[in-house]
Each structure stands twice: as C-alpha cells, then as structure tokens.
mmCIF file of C-alpha atoms in Angstrom:
data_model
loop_
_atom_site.group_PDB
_atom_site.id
_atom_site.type_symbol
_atom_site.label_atom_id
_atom_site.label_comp_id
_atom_site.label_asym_id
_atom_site.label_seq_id
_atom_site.Cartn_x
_atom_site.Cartn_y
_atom_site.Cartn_z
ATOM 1 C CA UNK T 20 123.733 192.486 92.128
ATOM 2 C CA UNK T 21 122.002 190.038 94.532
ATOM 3 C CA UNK T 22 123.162 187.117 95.688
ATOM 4 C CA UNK T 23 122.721 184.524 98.196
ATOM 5 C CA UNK T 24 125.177 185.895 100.654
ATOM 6 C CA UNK T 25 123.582 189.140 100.875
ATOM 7 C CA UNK T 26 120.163 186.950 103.016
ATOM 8 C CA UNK T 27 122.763 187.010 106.248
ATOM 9 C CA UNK T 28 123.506 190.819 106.314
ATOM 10 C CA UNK T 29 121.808 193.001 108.995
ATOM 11 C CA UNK T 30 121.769 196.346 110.230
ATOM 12 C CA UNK T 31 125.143 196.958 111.831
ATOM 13 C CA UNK T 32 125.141 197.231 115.278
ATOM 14 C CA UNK T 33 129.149 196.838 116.820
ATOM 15 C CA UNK T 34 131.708 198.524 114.249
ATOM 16 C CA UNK T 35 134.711 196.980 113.976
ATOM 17 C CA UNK T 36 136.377 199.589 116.453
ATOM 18 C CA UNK T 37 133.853 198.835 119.215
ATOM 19 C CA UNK T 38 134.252 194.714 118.695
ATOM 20 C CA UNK T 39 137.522 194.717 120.307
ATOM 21 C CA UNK T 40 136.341 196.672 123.596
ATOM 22 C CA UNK T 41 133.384 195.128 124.163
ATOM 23 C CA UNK T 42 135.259 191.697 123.894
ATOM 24 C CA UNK T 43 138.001 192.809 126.219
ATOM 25 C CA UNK T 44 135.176 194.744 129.151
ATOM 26 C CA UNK T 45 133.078 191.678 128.980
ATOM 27 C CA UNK T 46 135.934 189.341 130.055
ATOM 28 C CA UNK T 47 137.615 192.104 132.926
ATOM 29 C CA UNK T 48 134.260 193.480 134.269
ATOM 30 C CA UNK T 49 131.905 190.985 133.854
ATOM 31 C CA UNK T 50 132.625 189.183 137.485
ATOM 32 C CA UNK T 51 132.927 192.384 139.028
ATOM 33 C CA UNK T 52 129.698 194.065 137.453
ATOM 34 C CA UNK T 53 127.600 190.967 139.233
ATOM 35 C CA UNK T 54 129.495 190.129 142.336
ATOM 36 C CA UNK T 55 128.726 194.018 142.952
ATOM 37 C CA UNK T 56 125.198 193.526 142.154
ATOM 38 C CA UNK T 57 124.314 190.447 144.122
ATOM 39 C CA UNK T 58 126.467 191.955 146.726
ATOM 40 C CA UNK T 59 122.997 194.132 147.591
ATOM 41 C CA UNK T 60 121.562 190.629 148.885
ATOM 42 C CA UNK T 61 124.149 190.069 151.165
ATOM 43 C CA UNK T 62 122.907 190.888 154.616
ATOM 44 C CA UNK T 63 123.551 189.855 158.300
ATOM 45 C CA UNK T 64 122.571 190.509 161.568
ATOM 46 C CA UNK T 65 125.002 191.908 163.972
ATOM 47 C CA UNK T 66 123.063 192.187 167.523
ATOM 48 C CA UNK T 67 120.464 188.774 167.345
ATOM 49 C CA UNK T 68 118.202 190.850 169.863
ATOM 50 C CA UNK T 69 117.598 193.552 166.912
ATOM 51 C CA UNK T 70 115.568 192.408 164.013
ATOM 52 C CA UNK T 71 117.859 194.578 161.873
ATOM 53 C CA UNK T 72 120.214 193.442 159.263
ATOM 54 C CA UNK T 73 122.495 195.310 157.925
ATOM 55 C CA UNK T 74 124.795 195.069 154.262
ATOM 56 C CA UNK T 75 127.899 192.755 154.401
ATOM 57 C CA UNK T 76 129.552 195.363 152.056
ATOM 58 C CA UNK T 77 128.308 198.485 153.891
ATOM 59 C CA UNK T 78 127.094 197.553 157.254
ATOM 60 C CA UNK T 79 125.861 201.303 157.641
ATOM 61 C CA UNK T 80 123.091 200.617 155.192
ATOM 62 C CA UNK T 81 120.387 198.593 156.765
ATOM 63 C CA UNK T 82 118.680 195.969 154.300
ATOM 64 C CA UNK T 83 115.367 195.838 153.117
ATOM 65 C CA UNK T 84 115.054 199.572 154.070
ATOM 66 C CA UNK T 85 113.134 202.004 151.374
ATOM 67 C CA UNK T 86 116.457 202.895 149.854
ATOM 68 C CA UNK T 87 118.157 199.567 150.072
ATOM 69 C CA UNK T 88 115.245 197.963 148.208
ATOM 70 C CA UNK T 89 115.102 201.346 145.561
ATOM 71 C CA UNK T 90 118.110 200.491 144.846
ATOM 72 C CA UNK T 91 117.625 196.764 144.263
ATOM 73 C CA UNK T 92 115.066 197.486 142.012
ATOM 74 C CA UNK T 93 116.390 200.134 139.556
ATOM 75 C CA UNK T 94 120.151 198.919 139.798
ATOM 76 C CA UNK T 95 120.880 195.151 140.775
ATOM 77 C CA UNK T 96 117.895 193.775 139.511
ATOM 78 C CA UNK T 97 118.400 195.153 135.919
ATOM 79 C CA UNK T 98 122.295 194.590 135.968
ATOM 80 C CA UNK T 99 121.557 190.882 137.311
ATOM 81 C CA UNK T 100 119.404 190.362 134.477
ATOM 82 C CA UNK T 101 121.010 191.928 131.615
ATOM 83 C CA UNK T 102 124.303 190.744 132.515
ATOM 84 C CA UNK T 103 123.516 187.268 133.805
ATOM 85 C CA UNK T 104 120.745 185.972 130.792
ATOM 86 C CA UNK T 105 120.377 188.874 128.158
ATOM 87 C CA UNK T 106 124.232 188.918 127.882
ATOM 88 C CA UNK T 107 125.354 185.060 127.225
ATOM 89 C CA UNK T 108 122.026 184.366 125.134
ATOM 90 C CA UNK T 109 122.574 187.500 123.284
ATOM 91 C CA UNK T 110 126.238 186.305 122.524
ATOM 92 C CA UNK T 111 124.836 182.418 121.744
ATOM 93 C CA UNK T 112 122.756 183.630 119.136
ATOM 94 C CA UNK T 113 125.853 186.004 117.456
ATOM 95 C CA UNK T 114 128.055 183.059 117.926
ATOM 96 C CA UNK T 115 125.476 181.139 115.996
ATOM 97 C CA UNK T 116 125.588 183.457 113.366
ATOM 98 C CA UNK T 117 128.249 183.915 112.966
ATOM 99 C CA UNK T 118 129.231 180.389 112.331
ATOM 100 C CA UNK T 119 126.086 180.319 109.960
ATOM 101 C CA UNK T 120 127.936 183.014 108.389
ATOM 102 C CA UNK T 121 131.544 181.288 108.676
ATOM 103 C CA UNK T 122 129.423 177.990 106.919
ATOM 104 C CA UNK T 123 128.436 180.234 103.877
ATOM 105 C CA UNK T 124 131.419 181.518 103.304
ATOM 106 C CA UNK T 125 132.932 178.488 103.201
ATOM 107 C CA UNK T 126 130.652 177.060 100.587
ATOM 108 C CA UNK T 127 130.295 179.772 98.633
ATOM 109 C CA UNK T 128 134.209 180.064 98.612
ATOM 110 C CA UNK T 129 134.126 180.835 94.452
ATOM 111 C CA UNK T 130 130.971 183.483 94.918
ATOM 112 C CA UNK T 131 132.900 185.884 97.059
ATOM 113 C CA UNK T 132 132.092 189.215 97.099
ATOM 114 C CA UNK T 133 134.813 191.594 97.861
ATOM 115 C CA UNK T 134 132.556 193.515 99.982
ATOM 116 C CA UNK T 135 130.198 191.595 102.213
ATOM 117 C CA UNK T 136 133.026 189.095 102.202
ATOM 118 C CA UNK T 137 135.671 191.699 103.728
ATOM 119 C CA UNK T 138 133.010 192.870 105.907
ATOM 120 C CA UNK T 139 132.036 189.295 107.400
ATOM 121 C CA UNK T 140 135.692 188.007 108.143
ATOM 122 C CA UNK T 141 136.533 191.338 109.860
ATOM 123 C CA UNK T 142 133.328 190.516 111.903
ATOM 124 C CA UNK T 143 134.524 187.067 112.761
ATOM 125 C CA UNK T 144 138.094 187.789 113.317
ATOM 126 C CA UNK T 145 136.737 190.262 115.348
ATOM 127 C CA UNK T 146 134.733 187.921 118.331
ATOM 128 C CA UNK T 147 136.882 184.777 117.174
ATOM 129 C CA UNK T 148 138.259 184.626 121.278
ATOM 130 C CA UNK T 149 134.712 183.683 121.978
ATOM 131 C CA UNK T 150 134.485 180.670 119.348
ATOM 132 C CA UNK T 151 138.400 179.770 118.538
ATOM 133 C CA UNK T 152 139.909 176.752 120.243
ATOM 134 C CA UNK T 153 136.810 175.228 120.727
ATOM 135 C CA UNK T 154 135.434 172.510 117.842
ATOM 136 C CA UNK T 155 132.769 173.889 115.551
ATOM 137 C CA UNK T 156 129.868 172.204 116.942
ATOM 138 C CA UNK T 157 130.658 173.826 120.490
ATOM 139 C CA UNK T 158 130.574 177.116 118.839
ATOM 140 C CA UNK T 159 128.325 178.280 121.798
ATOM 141 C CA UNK T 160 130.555 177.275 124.721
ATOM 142 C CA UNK T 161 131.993 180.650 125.809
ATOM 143 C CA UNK T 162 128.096 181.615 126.345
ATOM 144 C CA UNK T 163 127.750 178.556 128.951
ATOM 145 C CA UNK T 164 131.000 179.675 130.528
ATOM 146 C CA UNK T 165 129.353 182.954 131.597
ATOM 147 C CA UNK T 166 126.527 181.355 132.980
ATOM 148 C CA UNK T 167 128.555 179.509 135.089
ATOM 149 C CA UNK T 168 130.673 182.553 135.934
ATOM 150 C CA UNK T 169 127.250 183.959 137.316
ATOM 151 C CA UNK T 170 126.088 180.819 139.234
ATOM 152 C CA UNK T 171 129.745 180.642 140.882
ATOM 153 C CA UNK T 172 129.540 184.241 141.853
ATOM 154 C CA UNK T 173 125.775 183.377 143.421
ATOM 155 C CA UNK T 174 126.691 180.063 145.038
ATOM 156 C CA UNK T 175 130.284 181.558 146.192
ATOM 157 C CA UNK T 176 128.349 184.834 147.969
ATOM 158 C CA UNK T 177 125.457 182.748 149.420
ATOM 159 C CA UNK T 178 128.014 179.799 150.934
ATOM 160 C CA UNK T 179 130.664 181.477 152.094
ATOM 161 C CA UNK T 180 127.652 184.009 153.754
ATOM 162 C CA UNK T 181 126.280 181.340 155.356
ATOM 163 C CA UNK T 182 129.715 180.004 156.511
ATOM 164 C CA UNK T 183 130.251 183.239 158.434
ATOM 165 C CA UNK T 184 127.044 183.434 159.906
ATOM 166 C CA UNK T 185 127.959 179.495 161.396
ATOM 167 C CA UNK T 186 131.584 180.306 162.638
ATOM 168 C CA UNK T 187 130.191 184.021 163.896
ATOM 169 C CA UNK T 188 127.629 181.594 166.186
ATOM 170 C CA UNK T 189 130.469 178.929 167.156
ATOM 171 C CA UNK T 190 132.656 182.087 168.555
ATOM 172 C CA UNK T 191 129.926 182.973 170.637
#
C-alpha cells in the first residue's frame, strides 16, 4: 500500500547503530580534527635575517616548502572544507528533514504505519541531541554552532599567532 508518508523515505544511509557514533565523534573530534588542520597555516619566523618560516606545531618543517604545501593540499584543505561547510550544511538539511518528517508524523498521527513509522522515530530519537532543547523553528541551530566552533578555532589560531609574534618583538 502507498501512502503519503512513504514521499519522505530515502535510501538509507546511517543505520541506527552508526547514528549514535557519528553523533558522539562529531561533538569530541570535531575541534580537534580542524584546529589540527588549520594548524598547517600557522607559521613564524625564528631568525628575522632568514626569509624562512618555519611550523608553530613542528618548527622542523619549514612552511610553504614542496611538502608542507603537498600536504596542505591533499590533507588540510579537504578536512577544512568537509568539516567546516559540507559538515554543518549537510546536518542543516537532515535537521530539516527530519523535522519535515517529525511535522508529518504529527499530522498524520491516525495514518501510522507500523513500519516507516518505527523506522522514522528511531531516526529522530536517534540525532534528537542536535534538535532537542531548542524551539522548533530553531531546528537548525546546532548547525550554526559548528560554524562558529570553526570561526573560533580560525580567529583563536590567527590572534593569539599574531599576539606572539608582538610580545616575541617587545622581548627583543
């Protein structure tokens, strides 16, 4: 039998088991997967005669070498961008439907179907940490929040950089 809540389904992509571990890894890791990452931009000079500069992190690497900028390009860059834009938009547009879903549920309270209805509050019990506590129209908030976990972790690195490079010139 067809019916109208059958429209939402789509191919299933996170099983149940795997809902609870990516929830929990993107909360842990997520600051430390791009503070690590941006941490490749993070340079200084340590003799000002030398035009080197060298990584913050590992001051045995110089930057902008061949290597230094391989690996900016096949392993920060990517990370930066999958875990900084793909990841929160990705998760606004499954927090959006789910609460489309969440909405046709509740109106179609007397049209359940045992299976796609079982199915769709397992999926939304499943990522409720990212959408509970908040009202319904700021369904999308958690997505915002890891933006600005990302521009905190730029503007944190690139300030307090710039604040060592100033007291390292005051010493002298």
């Amino acid at each position: 039998r067809n019916s109208p809540l059958t429209v939402m389904t789509a191919p299933r992509i996170i099983s149940s088991v795997e809902a609870p571990v990516l929830i929990f890894s993107s909360f842990i890791f997520y600051p430390s997967i791009l503070k690590s990452s941006v941490s490749f931009f993070s340079c200084y000079q340590i003799d000002k005669n030398s035009s080197d500069t060298f990584l913050k992190d590992n001051p045995s690497s110089i930057c902008w070498s061949f290597s230094h900028i391989l690996k900016v390009i096949l392993y920060c860059m990517p990370v930066i961008v999958v875990w900084s834009l793909i990841f929160p938009l990705a998760l606004l547009f499954f927090l959006k439907r789910i609460k489309l879903q969440k909405t046709m549920i509740l109106s179609n309270v007397s049209k359940r179907h045992n299976s796609y209805f079982a199915q769709t509050i397992r999926k939304l019990t499943s990522f409720s940490y990212f959408y509970l506590g908040y009202k319904q129209e700021f369904y999308y908030w958690e997505s915002c929040i890891f933006l600005r976990k990302f521009l905190s972790i730029l503007h944190g690195k690139f300030t307090i950089e710039t604040e060592d490079m100033t007291s390292i010139d005051k010493v002298e």
